[in-house]
C-alpha atoms as one frame of an Amber mdcrd trajectory, in Angstrom:
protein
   0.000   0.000   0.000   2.738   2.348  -0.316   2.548   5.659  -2.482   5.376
   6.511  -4.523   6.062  10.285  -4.580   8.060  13.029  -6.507  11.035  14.632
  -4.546   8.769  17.538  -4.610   6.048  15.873  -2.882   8.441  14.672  -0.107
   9.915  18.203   0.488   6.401  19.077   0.394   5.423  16.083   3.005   8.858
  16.449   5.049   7.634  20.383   6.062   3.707  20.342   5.732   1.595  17.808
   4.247  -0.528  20.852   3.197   2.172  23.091   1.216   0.714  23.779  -1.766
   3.012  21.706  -3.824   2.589  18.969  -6.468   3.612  15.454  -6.820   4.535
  15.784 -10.410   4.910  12.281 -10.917   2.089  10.316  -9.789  -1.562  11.027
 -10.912  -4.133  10.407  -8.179  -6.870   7.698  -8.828  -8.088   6.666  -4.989
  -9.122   8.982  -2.933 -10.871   7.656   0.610 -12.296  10.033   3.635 -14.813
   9.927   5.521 -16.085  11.635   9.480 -17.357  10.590  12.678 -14.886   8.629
  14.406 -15.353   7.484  17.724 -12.107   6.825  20.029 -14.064   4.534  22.405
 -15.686   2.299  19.473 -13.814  -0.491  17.951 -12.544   0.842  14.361 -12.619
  -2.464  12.008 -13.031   0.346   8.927  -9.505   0.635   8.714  -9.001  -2.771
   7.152 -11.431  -1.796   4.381  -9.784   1.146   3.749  -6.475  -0.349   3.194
  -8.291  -2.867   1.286  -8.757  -0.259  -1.333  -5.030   0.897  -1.269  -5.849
   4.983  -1.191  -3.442   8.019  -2.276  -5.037   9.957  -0.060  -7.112   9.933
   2.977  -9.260  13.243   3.919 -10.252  13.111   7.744 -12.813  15.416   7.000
 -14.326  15.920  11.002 -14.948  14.816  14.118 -11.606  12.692  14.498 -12.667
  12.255  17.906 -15.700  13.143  20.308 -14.638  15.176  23.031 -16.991  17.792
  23.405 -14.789  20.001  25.626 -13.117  23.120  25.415 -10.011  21.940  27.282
  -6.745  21.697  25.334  -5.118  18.909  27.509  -8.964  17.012  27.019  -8.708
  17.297  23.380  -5.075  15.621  23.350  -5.854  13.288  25.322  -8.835  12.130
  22.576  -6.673  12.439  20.313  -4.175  10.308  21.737  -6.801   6.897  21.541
  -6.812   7.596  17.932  -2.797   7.828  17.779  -2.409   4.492  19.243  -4.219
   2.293  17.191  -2.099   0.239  14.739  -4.293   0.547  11.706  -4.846   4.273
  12.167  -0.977   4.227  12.143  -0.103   2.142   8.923  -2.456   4.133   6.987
  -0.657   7.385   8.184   2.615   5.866   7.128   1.225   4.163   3.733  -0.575
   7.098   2.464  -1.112  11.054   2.301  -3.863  11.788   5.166  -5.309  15.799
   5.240  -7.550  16.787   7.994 -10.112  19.301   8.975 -12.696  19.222  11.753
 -15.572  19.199  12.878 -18.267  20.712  15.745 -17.030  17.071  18.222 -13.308
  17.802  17.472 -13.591  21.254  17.529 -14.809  20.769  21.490 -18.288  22.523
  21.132 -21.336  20.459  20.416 -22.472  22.463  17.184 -20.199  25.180  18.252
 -18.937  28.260  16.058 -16.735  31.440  17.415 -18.513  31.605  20.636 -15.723
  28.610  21.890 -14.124  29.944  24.783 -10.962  28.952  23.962 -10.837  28.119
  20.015  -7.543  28.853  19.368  -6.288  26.132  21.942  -8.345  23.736  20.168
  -6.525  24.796  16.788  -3.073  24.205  18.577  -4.033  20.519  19.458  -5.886
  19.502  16.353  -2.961  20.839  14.547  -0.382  18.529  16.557  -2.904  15.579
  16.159  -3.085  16.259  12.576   0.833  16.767  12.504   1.567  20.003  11.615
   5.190  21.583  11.626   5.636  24.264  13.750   6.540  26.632  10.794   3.081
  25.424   8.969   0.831  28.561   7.308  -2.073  26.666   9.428  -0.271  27.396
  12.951  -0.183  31.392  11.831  -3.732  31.931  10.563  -7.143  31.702  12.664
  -8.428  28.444  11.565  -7.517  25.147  10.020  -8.220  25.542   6.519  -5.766
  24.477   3.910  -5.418  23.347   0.268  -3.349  21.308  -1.609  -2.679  20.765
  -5.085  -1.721  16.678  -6.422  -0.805  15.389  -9.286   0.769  16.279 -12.926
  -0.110  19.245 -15.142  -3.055  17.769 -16.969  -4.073  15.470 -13.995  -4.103
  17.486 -11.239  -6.291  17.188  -8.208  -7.208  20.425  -5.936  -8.489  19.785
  -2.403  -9.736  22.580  -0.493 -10.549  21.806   3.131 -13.253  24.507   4.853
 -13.336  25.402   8.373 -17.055  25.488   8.979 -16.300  26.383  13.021 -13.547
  28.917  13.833 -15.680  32.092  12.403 -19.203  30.666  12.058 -21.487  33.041
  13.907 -23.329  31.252  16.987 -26.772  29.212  15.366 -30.483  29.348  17.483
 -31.034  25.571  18.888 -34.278  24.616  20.334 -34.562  21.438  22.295 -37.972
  19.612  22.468 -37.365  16.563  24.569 -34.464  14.817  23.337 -35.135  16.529
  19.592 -33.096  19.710  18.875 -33.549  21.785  15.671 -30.960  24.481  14.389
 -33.016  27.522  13.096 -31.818  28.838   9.908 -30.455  32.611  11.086 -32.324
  35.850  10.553 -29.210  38.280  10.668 -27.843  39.296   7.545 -24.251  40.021
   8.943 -23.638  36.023  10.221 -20.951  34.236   8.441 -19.879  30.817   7.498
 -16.245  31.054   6.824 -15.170  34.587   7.955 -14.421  37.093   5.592 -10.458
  36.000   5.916 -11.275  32.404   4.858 -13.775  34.134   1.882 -10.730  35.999
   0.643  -8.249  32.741   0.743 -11.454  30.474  -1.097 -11.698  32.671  -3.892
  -7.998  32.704  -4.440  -7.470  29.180  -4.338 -10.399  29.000  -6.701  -8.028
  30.432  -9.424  -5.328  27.787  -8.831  -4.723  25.871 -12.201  -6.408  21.938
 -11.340  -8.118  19.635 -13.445 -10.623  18.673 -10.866 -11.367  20.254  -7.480
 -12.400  18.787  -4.107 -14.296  21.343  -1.383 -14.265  19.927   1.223 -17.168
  20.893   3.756 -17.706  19.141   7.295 -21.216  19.744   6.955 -23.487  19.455
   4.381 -24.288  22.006   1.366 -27.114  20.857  -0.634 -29.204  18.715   1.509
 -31.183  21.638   3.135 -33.931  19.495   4.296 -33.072  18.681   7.897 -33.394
  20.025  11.055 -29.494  19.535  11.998 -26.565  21.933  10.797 -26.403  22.759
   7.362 -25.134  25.671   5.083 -28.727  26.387   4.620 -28.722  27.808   8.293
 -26.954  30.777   6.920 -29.029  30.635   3.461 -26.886  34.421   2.166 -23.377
  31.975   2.878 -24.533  29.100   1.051 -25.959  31.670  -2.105 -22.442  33.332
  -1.886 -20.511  29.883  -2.047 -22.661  28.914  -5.311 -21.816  32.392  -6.600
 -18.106  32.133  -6.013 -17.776  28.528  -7.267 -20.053  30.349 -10.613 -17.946
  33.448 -11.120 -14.786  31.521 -11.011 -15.402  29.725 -13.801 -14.004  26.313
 -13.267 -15.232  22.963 -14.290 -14.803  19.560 -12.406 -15.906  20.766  -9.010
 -17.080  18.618  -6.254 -18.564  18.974  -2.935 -17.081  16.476  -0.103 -19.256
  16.590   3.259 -19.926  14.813   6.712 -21.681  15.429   9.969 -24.725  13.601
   9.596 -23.914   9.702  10.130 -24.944   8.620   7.126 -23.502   8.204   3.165
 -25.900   9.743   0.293 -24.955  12.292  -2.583 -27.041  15.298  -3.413 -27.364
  16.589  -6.293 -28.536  20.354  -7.494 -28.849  21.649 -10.821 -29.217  25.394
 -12.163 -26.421  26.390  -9.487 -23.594  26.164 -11.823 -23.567  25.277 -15.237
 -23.193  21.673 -14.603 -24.749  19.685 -12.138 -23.173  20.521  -8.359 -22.728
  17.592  -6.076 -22.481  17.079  -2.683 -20.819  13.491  -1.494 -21.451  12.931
   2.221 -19.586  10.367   4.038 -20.188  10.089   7.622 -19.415   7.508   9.777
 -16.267   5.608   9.939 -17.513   4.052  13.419 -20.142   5.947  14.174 -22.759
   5.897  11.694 -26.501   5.435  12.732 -30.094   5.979  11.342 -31.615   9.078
  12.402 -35.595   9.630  11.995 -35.548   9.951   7.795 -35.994  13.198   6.931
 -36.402  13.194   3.220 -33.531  14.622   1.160 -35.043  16.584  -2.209 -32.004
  16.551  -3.644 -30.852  12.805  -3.620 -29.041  10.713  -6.242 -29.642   7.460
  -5.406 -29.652   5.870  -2.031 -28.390   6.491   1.994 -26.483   4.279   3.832
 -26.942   4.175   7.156 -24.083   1.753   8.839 -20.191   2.500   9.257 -18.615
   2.954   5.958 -16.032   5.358   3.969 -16.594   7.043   1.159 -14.390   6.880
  -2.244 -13.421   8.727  -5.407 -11.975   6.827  -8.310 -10.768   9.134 -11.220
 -10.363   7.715 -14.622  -7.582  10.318 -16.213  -7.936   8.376 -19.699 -11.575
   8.158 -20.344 -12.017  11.947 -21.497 -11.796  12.596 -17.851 -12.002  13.226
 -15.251 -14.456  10.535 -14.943 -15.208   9.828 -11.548 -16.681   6.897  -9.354
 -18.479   7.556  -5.745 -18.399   4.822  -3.117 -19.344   4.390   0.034 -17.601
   1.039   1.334 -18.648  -0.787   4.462 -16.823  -2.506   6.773 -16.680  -5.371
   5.017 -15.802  -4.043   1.682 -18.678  -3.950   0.247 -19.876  -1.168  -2.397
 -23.224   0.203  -0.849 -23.653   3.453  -2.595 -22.171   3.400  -6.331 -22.544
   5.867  -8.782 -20.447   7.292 -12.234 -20.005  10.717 -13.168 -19.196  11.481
 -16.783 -16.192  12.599 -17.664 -17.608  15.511 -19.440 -20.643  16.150 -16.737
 -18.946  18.849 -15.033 -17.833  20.725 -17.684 -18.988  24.531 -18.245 -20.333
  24.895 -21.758 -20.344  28.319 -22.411 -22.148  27.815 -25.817 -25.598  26.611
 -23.873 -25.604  29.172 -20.934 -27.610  28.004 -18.133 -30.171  30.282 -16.598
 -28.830  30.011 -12.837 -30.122  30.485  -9.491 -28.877  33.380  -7.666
């Protein structure tokens, strides 16, 4: 299972694994992540995963549930994770990129009201192995991009901090039901308008197919649970950057909700905008069903990872979405064309706003 890698993707991996730096070698096929990891729950997923022999491996949130705003707590959690083998070998075997999530963050659903959010940064930073000189230990918040693969074949993954600026959310709590209430002030904020200003720049980075990576979900909007929806004028702003950037080949990587499905919304862009949740590595579990309007295909609702196999040769990118339980089976499976996400500016589509 071992990745072979230009010298400029091990200068790149020997300071940060996120420099933005290219392996110029090695075009990336296999790409696993996947969320919700519990450090007190056996973690059999790991075998599957290696099973599939990844380039890459996004931790894309909640690494661990700790719920606190203690530092010291946090590495502690984070320490269970360390010291299992598997979790290990796949470290050393292949490239693994992180962001979190609300649970690994410390704050149940939590945004900038944490108490003490930049301690939380410091240890999920260390857990996620970070050199002391990395861009991510000088800015306010843990996102980061990275650019892999050849000129021609190059993959773009851009990993969103969806806590360290996100104004506080309205819960209500009916029994043991709680519903996040979409926000009513115009001035709340996803990403900060730091984070905006870095997104929009990395949007203009030369890649032939581009990864956002979200920890909770964009499209599905019909949910009581966190969502970009909450802050409807963030998620129109998002579509409108990822429109007036003009790039093809974008897709939309999510977790949070302990459970695998991919959304799909057209008349955003001009190609069809996906949204591939994966969410539950050991941790998955079937919530009341609140009907999705914008599903392709079907949920899965036991542990599992998700996938993304790109097909460089077939006109591509052409890619394949998985979701893989523990046992290695396919439970979710579905193609995207190689030319589905390409803008074709000679049949404009009239968009949404």
């Amino acid at each position: 299972m071992k990745t072979v890698w230009s010298l400029a993707a091990i200068v790149c991996l020997a300071g940060s694994a996120w420099a933005q730096s290219e392996s110029r070698d090695t075009a990336i096929e296999r790409i696993a992540f996947g969320s919700c990891l519990h450090q007190d729950k056996p973690q059999p997923i790991w075998d599957a995963v290696a099973a599939v022999d990844p380039q890459v491996f996004l931790m894309i949130g909640d690494a661990v549930y700790a719920d606190t705003t203690d530092p010291e707590e946090l590495r502690r959690f984070y320490s269970q994770v360390d010291q299992n083998p598997a979790w290990k070998k796949l470290r050393e075997d292949c490239r693994v990129l992180m962001t979190w999530d609300d649970h690994d963050y410390g704050l149940n659903d939590g945004g900038a009201e944490h108490p003490n959010r930049e301690g939380a940064q410091a240890a999920f930073l260390d857990f996620a192995g970070e050199p002391a000189d990395s861009p991510r230990r000088a800015r306010a918040g843990v996102y980061a991009s990275a650019v892999l693969g050849p000129p021609g074949k190059r993959v773009q993954i851009i990993m969103l901090d969806t806590r360290y600026h996100r104004s506080p959310l309205q819960r209500v709590t009916v029994g043991s039901n709680t519903t996040v209430l979409p926000t009513v002030d115009p001035q709340a904020t996803m990403l900060g308008e730091a984070q905006w200003s870095w997104l929009e720049k990395q949007l203009r980075v030369e890649a032939e197919l581009r990864l956002v990576v979200s920890s909770i979900q964009v499209l599905n909007d019909a949910h009581p649970f966190e969502k970009w929806a909450n802050i409807e004028h963030e998620r129109r702003r998002l579509y409108r950057l990822l429109r007036d950037a003009k790039t093809s080949h974008v897709l939309i990587l999510s977790g949070d909700q302990h459970l695998s499905e991919i959304s799909r919304v057209d008349g955003v862009l001009d190609y069809p905008l996906y949204d591939f949740t994966s969410s539950g590595l050991n941790n998955a579990r079937e919530w009341e069903l609140f009907p999705n309007p914008h599903a392709a295909g079907n949920r899965y609702f036991e542990n599992h990872f998700g996938l993304i196999e790109i097909d460089w040769e077939d006109g591509g990118p052409r890619l394949r979405l998985s979701a893989i339980n523990e046992t290695g089976e396919r439970v979710i499976d579905h193609s995207i064309a190689g030319n589905e996400l390409e803008i074709n500016n000679d049949s404009p589509t009239e968009l949404h706003p």
